[in-house]
GROMACS .gro file of C-alpha atoms in nm:
model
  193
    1UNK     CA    1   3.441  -2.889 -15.788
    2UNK     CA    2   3.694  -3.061 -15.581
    3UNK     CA    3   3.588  -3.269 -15.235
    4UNK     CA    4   3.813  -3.015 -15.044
    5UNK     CA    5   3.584  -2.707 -15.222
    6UNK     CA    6   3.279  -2.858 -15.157
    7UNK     CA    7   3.343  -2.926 -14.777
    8UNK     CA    8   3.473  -2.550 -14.758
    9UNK     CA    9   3.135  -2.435 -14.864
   10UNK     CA   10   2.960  -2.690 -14.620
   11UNK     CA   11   3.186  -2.538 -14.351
   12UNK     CA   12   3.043  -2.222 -14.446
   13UNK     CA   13   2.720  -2.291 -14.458
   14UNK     CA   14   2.727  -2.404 -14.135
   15UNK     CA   15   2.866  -2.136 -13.960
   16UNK     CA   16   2.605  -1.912 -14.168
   17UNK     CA   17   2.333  -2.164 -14.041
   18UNK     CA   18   2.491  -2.076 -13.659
   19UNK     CA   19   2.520  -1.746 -13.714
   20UNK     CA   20   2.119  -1.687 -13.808
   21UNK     CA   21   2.013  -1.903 -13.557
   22UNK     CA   22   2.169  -1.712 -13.287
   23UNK     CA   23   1.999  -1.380 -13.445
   24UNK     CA   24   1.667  -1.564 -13.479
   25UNK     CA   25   1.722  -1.643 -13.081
   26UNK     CA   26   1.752  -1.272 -13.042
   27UNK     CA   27   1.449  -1.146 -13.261
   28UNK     CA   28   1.253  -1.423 -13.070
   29UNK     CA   29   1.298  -1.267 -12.702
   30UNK     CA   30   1.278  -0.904 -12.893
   31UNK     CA   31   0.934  -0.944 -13.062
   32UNK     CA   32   0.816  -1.270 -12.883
   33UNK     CA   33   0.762  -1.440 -13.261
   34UNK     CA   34   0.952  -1.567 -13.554
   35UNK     CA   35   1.091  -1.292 -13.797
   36UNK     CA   36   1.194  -1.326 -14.205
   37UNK     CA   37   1.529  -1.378 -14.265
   38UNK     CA   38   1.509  -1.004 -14.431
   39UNK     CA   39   1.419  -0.915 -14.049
   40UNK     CA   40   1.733  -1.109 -13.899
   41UNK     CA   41   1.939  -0.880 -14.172
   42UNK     CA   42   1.785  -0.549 -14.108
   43UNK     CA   43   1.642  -0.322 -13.873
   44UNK     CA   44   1.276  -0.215 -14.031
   45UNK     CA   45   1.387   0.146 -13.896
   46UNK     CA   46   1.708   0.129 -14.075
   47UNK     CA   47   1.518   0.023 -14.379
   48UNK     CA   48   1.292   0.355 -14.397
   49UNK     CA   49   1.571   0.577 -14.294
   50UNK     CA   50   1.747   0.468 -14.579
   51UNK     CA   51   1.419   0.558 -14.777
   52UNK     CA   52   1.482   0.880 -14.692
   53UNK     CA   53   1.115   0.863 -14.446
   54UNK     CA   54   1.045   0.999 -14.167
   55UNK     CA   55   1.178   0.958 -13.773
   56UNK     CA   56   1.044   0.677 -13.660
   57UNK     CA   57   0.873   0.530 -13.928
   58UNK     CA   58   0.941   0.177 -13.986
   59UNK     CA   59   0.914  -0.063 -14.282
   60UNK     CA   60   0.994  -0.452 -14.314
   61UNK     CA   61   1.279  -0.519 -14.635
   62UNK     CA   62   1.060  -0.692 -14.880
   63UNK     CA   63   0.838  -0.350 -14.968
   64UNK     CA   64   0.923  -0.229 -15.320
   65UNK     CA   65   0.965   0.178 -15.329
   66UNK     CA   66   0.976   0.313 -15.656
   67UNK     CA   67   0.993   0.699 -15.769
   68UNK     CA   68   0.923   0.930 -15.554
   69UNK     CA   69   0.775   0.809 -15.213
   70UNK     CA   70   0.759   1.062 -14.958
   71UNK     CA   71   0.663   0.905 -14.624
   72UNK     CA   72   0.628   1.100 -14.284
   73UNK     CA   73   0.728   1.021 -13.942
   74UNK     CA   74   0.614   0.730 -13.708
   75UNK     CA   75   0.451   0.561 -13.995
   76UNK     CA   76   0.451   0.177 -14.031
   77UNK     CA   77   0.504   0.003 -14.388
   78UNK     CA   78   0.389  -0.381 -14.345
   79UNK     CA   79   0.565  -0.690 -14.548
   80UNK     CA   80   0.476  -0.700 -14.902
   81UNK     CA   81   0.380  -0.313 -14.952
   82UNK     CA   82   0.401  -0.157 -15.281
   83UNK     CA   83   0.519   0.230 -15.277
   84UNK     CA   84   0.497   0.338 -15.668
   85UNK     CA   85   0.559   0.727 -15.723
   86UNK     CA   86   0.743   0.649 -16.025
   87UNK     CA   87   0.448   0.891 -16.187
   88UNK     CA   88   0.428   1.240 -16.017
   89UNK     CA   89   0.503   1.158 -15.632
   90UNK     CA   90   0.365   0.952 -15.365
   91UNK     CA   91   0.282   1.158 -14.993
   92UNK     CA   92   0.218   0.921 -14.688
   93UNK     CA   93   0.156   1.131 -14.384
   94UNK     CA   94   0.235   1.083 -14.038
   95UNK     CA   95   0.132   0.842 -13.782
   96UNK     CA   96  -0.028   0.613 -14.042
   97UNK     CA   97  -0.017   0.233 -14.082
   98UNK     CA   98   0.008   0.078 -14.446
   99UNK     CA   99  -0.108  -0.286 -14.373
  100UNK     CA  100   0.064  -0.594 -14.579
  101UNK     CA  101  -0.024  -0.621 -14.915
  102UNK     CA  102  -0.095  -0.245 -14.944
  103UNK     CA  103  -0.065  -0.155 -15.310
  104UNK     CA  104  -0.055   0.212 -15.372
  105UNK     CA  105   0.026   0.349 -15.686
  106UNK     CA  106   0.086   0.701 -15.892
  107UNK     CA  107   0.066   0.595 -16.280
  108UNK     CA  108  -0.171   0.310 -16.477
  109UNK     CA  109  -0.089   0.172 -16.828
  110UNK     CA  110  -0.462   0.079 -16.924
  111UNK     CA  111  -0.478   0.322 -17.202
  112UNK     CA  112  -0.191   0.270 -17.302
  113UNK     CA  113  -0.195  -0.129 -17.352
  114UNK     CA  114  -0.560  -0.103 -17.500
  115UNK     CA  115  -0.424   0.151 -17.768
  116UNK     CA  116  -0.185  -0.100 -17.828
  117UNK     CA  117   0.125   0.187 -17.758
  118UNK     CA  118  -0.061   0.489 -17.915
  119UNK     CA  119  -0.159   0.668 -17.627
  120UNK     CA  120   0.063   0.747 -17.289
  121UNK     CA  121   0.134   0.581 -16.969
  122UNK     CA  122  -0.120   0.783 -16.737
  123UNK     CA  123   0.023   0.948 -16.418
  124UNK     CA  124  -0.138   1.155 -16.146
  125UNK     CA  125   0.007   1.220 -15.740
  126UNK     CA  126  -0.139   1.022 -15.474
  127UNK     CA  127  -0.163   1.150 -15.144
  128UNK     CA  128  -0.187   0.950 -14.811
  129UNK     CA  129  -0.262   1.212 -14.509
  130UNK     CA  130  -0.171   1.151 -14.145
  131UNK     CA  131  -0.312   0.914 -13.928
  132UNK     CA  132  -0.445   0.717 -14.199
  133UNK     CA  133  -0.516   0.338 -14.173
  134UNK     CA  134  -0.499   0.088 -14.495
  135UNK     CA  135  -0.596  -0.234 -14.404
  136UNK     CA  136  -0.463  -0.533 -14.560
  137UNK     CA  137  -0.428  -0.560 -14.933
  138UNK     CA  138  -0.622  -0.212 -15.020
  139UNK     CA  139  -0.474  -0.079 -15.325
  140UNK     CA  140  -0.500   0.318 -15.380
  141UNK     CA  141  -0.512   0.381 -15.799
  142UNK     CA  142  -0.337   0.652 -15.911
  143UNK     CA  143  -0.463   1.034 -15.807
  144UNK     CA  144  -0.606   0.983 -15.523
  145UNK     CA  145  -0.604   1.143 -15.206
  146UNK     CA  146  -0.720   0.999 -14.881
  147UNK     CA  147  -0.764   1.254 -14.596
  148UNK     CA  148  -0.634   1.260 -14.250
  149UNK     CA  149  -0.716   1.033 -13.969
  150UNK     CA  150  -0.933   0.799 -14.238
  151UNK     CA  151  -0.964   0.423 -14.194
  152UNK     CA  152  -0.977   0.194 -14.561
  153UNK     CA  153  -1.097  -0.167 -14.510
  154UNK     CA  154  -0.897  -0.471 -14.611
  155UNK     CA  155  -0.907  -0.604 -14.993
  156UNK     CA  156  -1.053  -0.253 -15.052
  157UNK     CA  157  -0.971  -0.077 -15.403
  158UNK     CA  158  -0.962   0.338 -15.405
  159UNK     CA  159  -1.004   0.452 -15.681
  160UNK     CA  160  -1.101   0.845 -15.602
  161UNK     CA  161  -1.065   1.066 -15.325
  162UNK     CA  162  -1.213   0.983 -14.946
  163UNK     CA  163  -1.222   1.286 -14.706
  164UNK     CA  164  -1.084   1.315 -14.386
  165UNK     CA  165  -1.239   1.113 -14.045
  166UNK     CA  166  -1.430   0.877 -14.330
  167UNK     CA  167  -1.472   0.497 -14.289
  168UNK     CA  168  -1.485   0.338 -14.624
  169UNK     CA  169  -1.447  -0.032 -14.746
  170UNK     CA  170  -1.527  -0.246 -15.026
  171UNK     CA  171  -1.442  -0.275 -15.453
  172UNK     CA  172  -1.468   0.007 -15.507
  173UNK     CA  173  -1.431   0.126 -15.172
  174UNK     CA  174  -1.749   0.306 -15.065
  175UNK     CA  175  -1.774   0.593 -14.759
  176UNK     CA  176  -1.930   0.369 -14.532
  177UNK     CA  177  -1.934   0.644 -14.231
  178UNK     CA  178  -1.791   0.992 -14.150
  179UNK     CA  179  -1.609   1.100 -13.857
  180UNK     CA  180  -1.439   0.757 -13.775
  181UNK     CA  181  -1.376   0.683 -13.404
  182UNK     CA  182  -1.155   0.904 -13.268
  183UNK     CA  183  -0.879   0.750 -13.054
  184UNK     CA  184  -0.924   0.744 -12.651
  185UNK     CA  185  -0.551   0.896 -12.640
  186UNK     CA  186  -0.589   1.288 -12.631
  187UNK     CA  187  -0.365   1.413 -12.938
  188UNK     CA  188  -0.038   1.552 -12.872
  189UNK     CA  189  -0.044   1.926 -12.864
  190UNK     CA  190   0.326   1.960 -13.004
  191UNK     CA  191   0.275   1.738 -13.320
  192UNK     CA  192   0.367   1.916 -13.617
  193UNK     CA  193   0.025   1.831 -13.797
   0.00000   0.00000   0.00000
């Protein structure tokens, strides 16, 4: 590469390096921290609209969606999120917060791998209902269903169904209470619940 090149590329790079910085000024005074240079890029609303999600639900650029992921409105997707319904659909309600890390899947290979190819990939729907809260790095295992307005603790693995209103936490996770606190904002009478 020639000396002329190189300095092209250098010139670049530093209006590139200007550029960002003055969109990194901007997400500052917007959320009042540092954002990922995926966040500088994109608009997390943008991201789930293109998703195909619901209005208002947001999502930061690094979550993986795979299959089919069906997310309703005024949900929130956290950084690092894994969205598999690559094996019979994934349903995320409305209203619901998916913490970072979240790992939520439709299909497992265990059989599979331990029959050394002989047997099938498993698959099964997983189902996320509204105003449901997975703390950080839960993971929900394929067939599952978590009922509405339910709160999973962080590092917590579901592996079978929790009802609606429970608390549960833990590996597995483990109903640790029914009829979780209910929010001191009355609910809206016109949601479409």
């Amino acid at each position: 590469m020639s000396l002329n090149a190189v300095e092209n590329v250098e010139d670049w790079l530093a209006r590139v390096r200007d550029y960002l910085a003055v969109l990194a000024a901007r997400k500052r005074s917007q959320f009042g921290r540092r954002v990922s240079l995926g966040d500088l890029l994109t608009e997390r609303a943008d991201n789930a609209a293109a998703c195909g999600f619901g209005e208002g639900t947001t999502m930061y650029d690094n979550v993986l969606v795979l299959g089919d992921v069906r997310v309703g409105r005024h949900s929130w997707i956290g950084p690092g999120c894994i969205l598999d319904g690559s094996g019979g659909g994934l349903e995320i309600g409305d209203w619901c917060s998916i913490s970072a890390g979240v790992q939520i899947y439709t299909h497992h290979t265990v059989n599979r791998s331990i029959s050394l190819g002989r047997l099938p990939i498993d698959y099964a729907p997983t189902k996320i209902g509204h105003g449901v809260y997975l703390g950080p790095n839960a993971i929900v295992q394929m067939g599952a269903t978590i009922g509405d307005k339910a709160v999973i603790g962080a590092n917590s693995l579901v592996n079978r169904d929790i009802p609606a209103g429970a608390v549960a936490y833990g590996s597995p996770a483990r109903i640790r209470r029914l009829n979780a606190p209910s929010s001191p904002v009355p609910p809206d009478p016109t949601a479409a619940w």
